[in-house]
Amino acid sequence: VQLQASGGGLVQTGGSLRLSCAASGFTLDYGSIAWFRQAPGKEREAVSCTRSGRGTVYADAVKGRFTISRDNAKSTVYLQMDSLKPEDTAVYYCAATRRNLISSSCHSMTNFDYRGQGTQVTVSS
C-alpha cells in the first residue's frame, strides 16, 4: 500500500489549496482515510477523517473551512482548504486503514496502518 500526498504550497491568508492523497494497493470503498498535520515545534494533530458509511469528522480548528472528500474510482482522497490562516501552516500527512474507525479513533495516527509522505502547506500573513 502506498499513499502519495500532493497539492501543498505557499498561499496568502484567506487563500485556498486542495490536497490530494492517491492510494495504490488500497481500495477506498472500505476503511478510513485521514489527514493529519504537524507544525514545527508542535505535536501532530488530526485534521479530518472520512470513514466508509460513517461519515466525516473535523478538528474544531478547521470546521467550516476544510472539506474532506473521496473519489473511490480514482482511489484519491482530497482535502479542500479554504479561508486559510497562518496557523494552518504545517506538513500535512494522509493516513489510511482498512478498518472502519469510530470518530474518537480518528484522532490518533497510531490507529492507521499506512501513512504517506507529507506535503508542506505554508500560509503567509
Coordinates of N, CA and C in Angstrom, one line a residue:
V1 N 0.8 -1.2 0.0 CA 0.0 0.0 0.0 C 0.9 1.2 0.0
Q2 N 0.6 2.1 -0.9 CA 1.3 3.4 -0.9 C 0.3 4.6 -1.0
L3 N 0.6 5.6 -0.2 CA -0.2 6.8 -0.2 C 0.7 8.0 -0.6
Q4 N 0.2 8.7 -1.6 CA 1.0 9.8 -2.2 C 0.2 11.1 -2.0
A5 N 0.8 11.9 -1.1 CA 0.1 13.2 -0.8 C 0.7 14.3 -1.7
S6 N -0.1 15.2 -2.2 CA 0.4 16.3 -3.0 C -0.5 17.5 -2.9
G7 N -0.1 18.6 -3.5 CA -1.0 19.8 -3.5 C -0.6 20.9 -2.6
G8 N 0.4 20.7 -1.7 CA 0.8 21.7 -0.8 C 1.4 22.9 -1.6
G9 N 1.7 23.9 -0.8 CA 2.3 25.1 -1.4 C 2.3 26.3 -0.5
L10 N 2.6 27.4 -1.1 CA 2.6 28.7 -0.4 C 1.3 29.5 -0.8
V11 N 0.6 30.0 0.1 CA -0.6 30.7 -0.2 C -0.8 31.8 0.8
Q12 N -1.4 32.9 0.5 CA -1.7 34.0 1.4 C -2.9 33.7 2.3
T13 N -2.9 34.4 3.4 CA -4.1 34.3 4.3 C -5.4 34.5 3.5
G14 N -6.3 33.7 3.8 CA -7.6 33.8 3.1 C -7.7 33.0 1.8
G15 N -6.5 32.4 1.4 CA -6.5 31.7 0.2 C -6.9 30.2 0.3
S16 N -6.8 29.5 -0.8 CA -7.3 28.1 -0.8 C -6.2 27.2 -1.4
L17 N -6.3 25.9 -0.9 CA -5.4 24.9 -1.5 C -6.3 23.6 -1.5
R18 N -6.0 22.7 -2.4 CA -6.6 21.4 -2.3 C -5.5 20.3 -2.3
L19 N -5.5 19.6 -1.2 CA -4.5 18.5 -1.1 C -5.1 17.2 -1.7
S20 N -4.3 16.4 -2.2 CA -4.7 15.1 -2.7 C -3.9 14.0 -2.1
C21 N -4.6 12.8 -1.9 CA -3.9 11.7 -1.4 C -4.3 10.5 -2.3
A22 N -3.4 10.1 -3.1 CA -3.6 9.0 -4.0 C -3.2 7.7 -3.4
A23 N -4.1 6.7 -3.4 CA -3.8 5.4 -2.8 C -3.6 4.4 -3.8
S24 N -2.6 3.6 -3.7 CA -2.4 2.4 -4.5 C -2.3 1.2 -3.6
G25 N -2.9 0.1 -4.1 CA -2.9 -1.1 -3.3 C -3.9 -1.1 -2.2
F26 N -4.8 -0.1 -2.3 CA -5.8 0.1 -1.2 C -7.1 0.6 -1.8
T27 N -8.2 0.0 -1.6 CA -9.4 0.4 -2.1 C -10.1 1.4 -1.1
L28 N -10.6 2.5 -1.7 CA -11.3 3.4 -0.8 C -12.7 3.1 -0.6
D29 N -13.2 2.0 -1.1 CA -14.6 1.6 -0.9 C -14.8 1.3 0.6
Y30 N -13.8 0.9 1.2 CA -13.9 0.5 2.6 C -12.8 1.1 3.4
G31 N -13.0 1.2 4.7 CA -12.0 1.7 5.6 C -12.0 3.2 5.9
S32 N -11.0 3.7 6.4 CA -10.9 5.1 6.9 C -9.6 5.7 6.3
I33 N -9.8 7.0 6.0 CA -8.7 7.8 5.5 C -8.7 9.1 6.3
A34 N -7.5 9.6 6.6 CA -7.5 10.8 7.4 C -6.3 11.7 7.0
W35 N -6.5 13.0 7.3 CA -5.4 13.9 7.2 C -5.0 14.4 8.6
F36 N -3.7 14.4 8.7 CA -3.0 14.9 9.9 C -2.1 16.1 9.5
R37 N -1.7 16.8 10.5 CA -0.7 17.9 10.2 C 0.2 18.1 11.4
Q38 N 1.4 18.5 11.1 CA 2.3 18.8 12.2 C 3.1 20.1 11.8
A39 N 3.0 21.0 12.7 CA 3.7 22.3 12.6 C 5.0 22.2 13.4
P40 N 6.0 23.0 13.0 CA 7.3 23.0 13.7 C 7.1 23.2 15.2
G41 N 7.7 22.3 16.0 CA 7.7 22.5 17.4 C 6.3 22.2 18.1
K42 N 5.4 21.6 17.3 CA 4.1 21.3 17.8 C 3.8 19.8 17.6
E43 N 2.9 19.3 18.4 CA 2.5 17.9 18.2 C 1.7 17.7 16.9
R44 N 1.7 16.5 16.4 CA 0.9 16.2 15.3 C -0.6 16.2 15.7
E45 N -1.4 16.7 14.9 CA -2.8 16.7 15.2 C -3.7 16.2 14.0
A46 N -4.8 15.6 14.4 CA -5.7 15.2 13.3 C -6.5 16.4 12.8
V47 N -6.7 16.3 11.5 CA -7.4 17.4 10.8 C -8.8 17.0 10.4
S48 N -8.8 15.8 9.7 CA -10.1 15.4 9.2 C -10.0 13.9 8.9
C49 N -11.2 13.2 9.0 CA -11.2 11.8 8.8 C -12.5 11.4 8.0
T50 N -12.4 10.5 7.0 CA -13.6 10.0 6.4 C -13.6 8.5 6.5
R51 N -14.8 8.0 6.9 CA -15.0 6.6 7.1 C -16.1 6.1 6.2
S52 N -15.9 4.9 5.6 CA -16.9 4.4 4.7 C -18.2 4.1 5.5
G53 N -19.3 4.8 5.2 CA -20.5 4.5 5.8 C -20.7 5.2 7.2
R54 N -19.7 5.9 7.6 CA -19.7 6.5 8.9 C -19.5 8.0 8.9
G55 N -19.4 8.6 7.7 CA -19.3 10.0 7.6 C -17.9 10.5 7.9
T56 N -17.9 11.8 8.1 CA -16.6 12.5 8.2 C -16.5 13.2 9.6
V57 N -15.3 13.5 10.0 CA -15.1 14.3 11.3 C -14.0 15.3 11.0
Y58 N -14.1 16.4 11.7 CA -13.2 17.5 11.5 C -12.7 18.0 12.9
A59 N -11.5 18.5 12.9 CA -11.0 19.1 14.1 C -11.7 20.5 14.2
D60 N -11.9 20.9 15.4 CA -12.6 22.2 15.6 C -12.0 23.3 14.9
A61 N -10.6 23.3 14.8 CA -9.9 24.4 14.3 C -10.1 24.6 12.8
V62 N -10.7 23.5 12.1 CA -10.8 23.6 10.7 C -12.3 23.5 10.2
K63 N -13.2 23.3 11.2 CA -14.6 23.1 10.8 C -15.1 24.4 10.1
G64 N -15.8 24.1 9.0 CA -16.4 25.2 8.2 C -15.4 25.8 7.2
R65 N -14.1 25.4 7.3 CA -13.2 25.9 6.3 C -12.6 24.8 5.5
F66 N -12.4 23.6 6.0 CA -11.9 22.5 5.3 C -13.0 21.4 5.0
T67 N -12.8 20.8 3.8 CA -13.7 19.7 3.4 C -13.0 18.5 2.9
I68 N -13.3 17.4 3.5 CA -12.6 16.2 3.0 C -13.6 15.4 2.1
S69 N -13.1 14.9 1.0 CA -13.9 14.1 0.1 C -13.1 13.0 -0.5
R70 N -13.8 12.0 -1.0 CA -13.1 10.9 -1.6 C -13.7 10.5 -3.0
D71 N -12.8 10.2 -3.9 CA -13.2 9.7 -5.2 C -12.8 8.2 -5.3
N72 N -13.7 7.3 -5.0 CA -13.3 5.9 -5.0 C -12.8 5.4 -6.3
A73 N -13.4 5.9 -7.4 CA -12.9 5.5 -8.7 C -11.5 5.8 -9.0
K74 N -11.0 6.9 -8.4 CA -9.6 7.4 -8.6 C -8.8 7.0 -7.4
S75 N -9.3 6.3 -6.5 CA -8.6 6.0 -5.2 C -7.9 7.2 -4.7
T76 N -8.6 8.3 -4.6 CA -8.0 9.5 -4.1 C -8.9 10.2 -3.1
V77 N -8.3 10.7 -2.1 CA -9.0 11.5 -1.1 C -8.5 12.9 -1.2
Y78 N -9.3 13.9 -1.1 CA -9.0 15.3 -1.2 C -9.2 16.0 0.1
L79 N -8.5 17.1 0.4 CA -8.7 18.0 1.5 C -8.8 19.4 0.9
Q80 N -10.0 19.9 0.7 CA -10.1 21.3 0.2 C -10.0 22.2 1.4
M81 N -9.1 23.1 1.3 CA -8.8 24.0 2.4 C -9.1 25.4 2.0
D82 N -10.0 26.1 2.6 CA -10.4 27.4 2.3 C -10.2 28.3 3.5
S83 N -10.2 29.6 3.2 CA -10.0 30.6 4.3 C -8.8 30.3 5.1
L84 N -7.7 30.0 4.5 CA -6.5 29.5 5.2 C -5.9 30.6 6.1
K85 N -5.4 30.2 7.2 CA -4.8 31.1 8.2 C -3.4 30.7 8.4
P86 N -2.6 31.6 8.9 CA -1.1 31.3 9.2 C -1.0 30.1 10.1
E87 N -1.9 29.9 11.0 CA -1.8 28.8 11.9 C -2.1 27.5 11.3
D88 N -2.5 27.5 10.0 CA -2.7 26.2 9.3 C -1.4 25.7 8.7
T89 N -0.4 26.6 8.8 CA 1.0 26.2 8.2 C 1.5 24.9 8.9
A90 N 1.8 23.9 8.2 CA 2.2 22.6 8.7 C 2.6 21.7 7.6
V91 N 3.2 20.6 7.9 CA 3.3 19.5 7.0 C 2.0 18.6 7.1
Y92 N 1.4 18.3 6.1 CA 0.1 17.6 6.1 C 0.4 16.2 5.6
Y93 N -0.1 15.2 6.3 CA 0.0 13.8 6.0 C -1.3 13.1 5.8
C94 N -1.4 12.2 4.9 CA -2.6 11.3 4.8 C -2.3 10.0 5.4
A95 N -3.3 9.3 6.0 CA -3.1 8.0 6.6 C -4.3 7.2 6.3
A96 N -4.2 5.9 6.3 CA -5.3 5.0 5.9 C -5.3 3.7 6.7
T97 N -6.4 3.1 6.9 CA -6.6 1.8 7.5 C -7.8 1.1 6.8
R98 N -7.7 -0.2 6.7 CA -8.9 -0.9 6.2 C -10.0 -1.0 7.2
R99 N -9.8 -0.7 8.4 CA -10.8 -0.7 9.4 C -11.7 0.6 9.4
N100 N -12.9 0.4 9.7 CA -13.9 1.5 9.7 C -13.9 2.1 11.2
L101 N -13.1 3.1 11.3 CA -12.9 3.6 12.7 C -14.1 4.4 13.2
I102 N -14.2 4.4 14.5 CA -15.2 5.3 15.2 C -14.5 6.7 15.2
S103 N -15.3 7.7 15.5 CA -14.8 9.1 15.4 C -13.6 9.3 16.3
S104 N -13.7 8.8 17.6 CA -12.6 9.1 18.5 C -11.3 8.4 18.1
S105 N -11.4 7.4 17.3 CA -10.2 6.7 16.9 C -9.5 7.4 15.7
C106 N -10.2 8.3 15.1 CA -9.6 9.1 14.0 C -8.6 10.1 14.5
H107 N -8.5 10.3 15.8 CA -7.7 11.4 16.3 C -6.2 10.9 16.4
S108 N -5.9 9.7 16.4 CA -4.6 9.2 16.6 C -4.1 8.4 15.3
M109 N -2.9 8.8 14.9 CA -2.3 8.2 13.7 C -1.9 6.7 14.0
T110 N -1.8 6.4 15.3 CA -1.5 5.0 15.6 C -2.6 4.0 15.2
N111 N -3.8 4.5 15.0 CA -4.9 3.7 14.6 C -4.9 3.5 13.1
F112 N -4.0 4.1 12.3 CA -3.9 3.9 10.9 C -2.7 3.1 10.5
D113 N -2.9 2.2 9.6 CA -1.8 1.2 9.2 C -0.9 1.8 8.2
Y114 N -1.3 2.8 7.4 CA -0.5 3.3 6.3 C -0.4 4.8 6.4
R115 N 0.7 5.3 6.0 CA 0.9 6.8 6.0 C 1.7 7.2 4.8
G116 N 1.3 8.3 4.2 CA 2.0 8.8 3.1 C 3.1 9.8 3.5
Q117 N 3.9 10.3 2.6 CA 4.9 11.3 2.9 C 4.1 12.6 3.1
G118 N 4.7 13.6 3.7 CA 4.0 14.8 3.9 C 4.0 15.8 2.8
T119 N 3.1 16.7 2.8 CA 3.2 17.8 1.8 C 3.1 19.1 2.6
Q120 N 4.0 20.1 2.3 CA 4.1 21.3 3.1 C 3.1 22.3 2.7
V121 N 2.4 22.9 3.6 CA 1.4 24.0 3.4 C 1.9 25.1 4.2
T122 N 2.1 26.2 3.5 CA 2.6 27.5 4.2 C 1.6 28.6 3.9
V123 N 1.1 29.2 4.9 CA 0.2 30.3 4.8 C 0.8 31.6 5.3
S124 N 1.0 32.5 4.4 CA 1.7 33.8 4.8 C 0.7 34.8 5.2
S125 N 1.1 35.6 6.2 CA 0.2 36.6 6.7 C 0.3 37.9 6.0

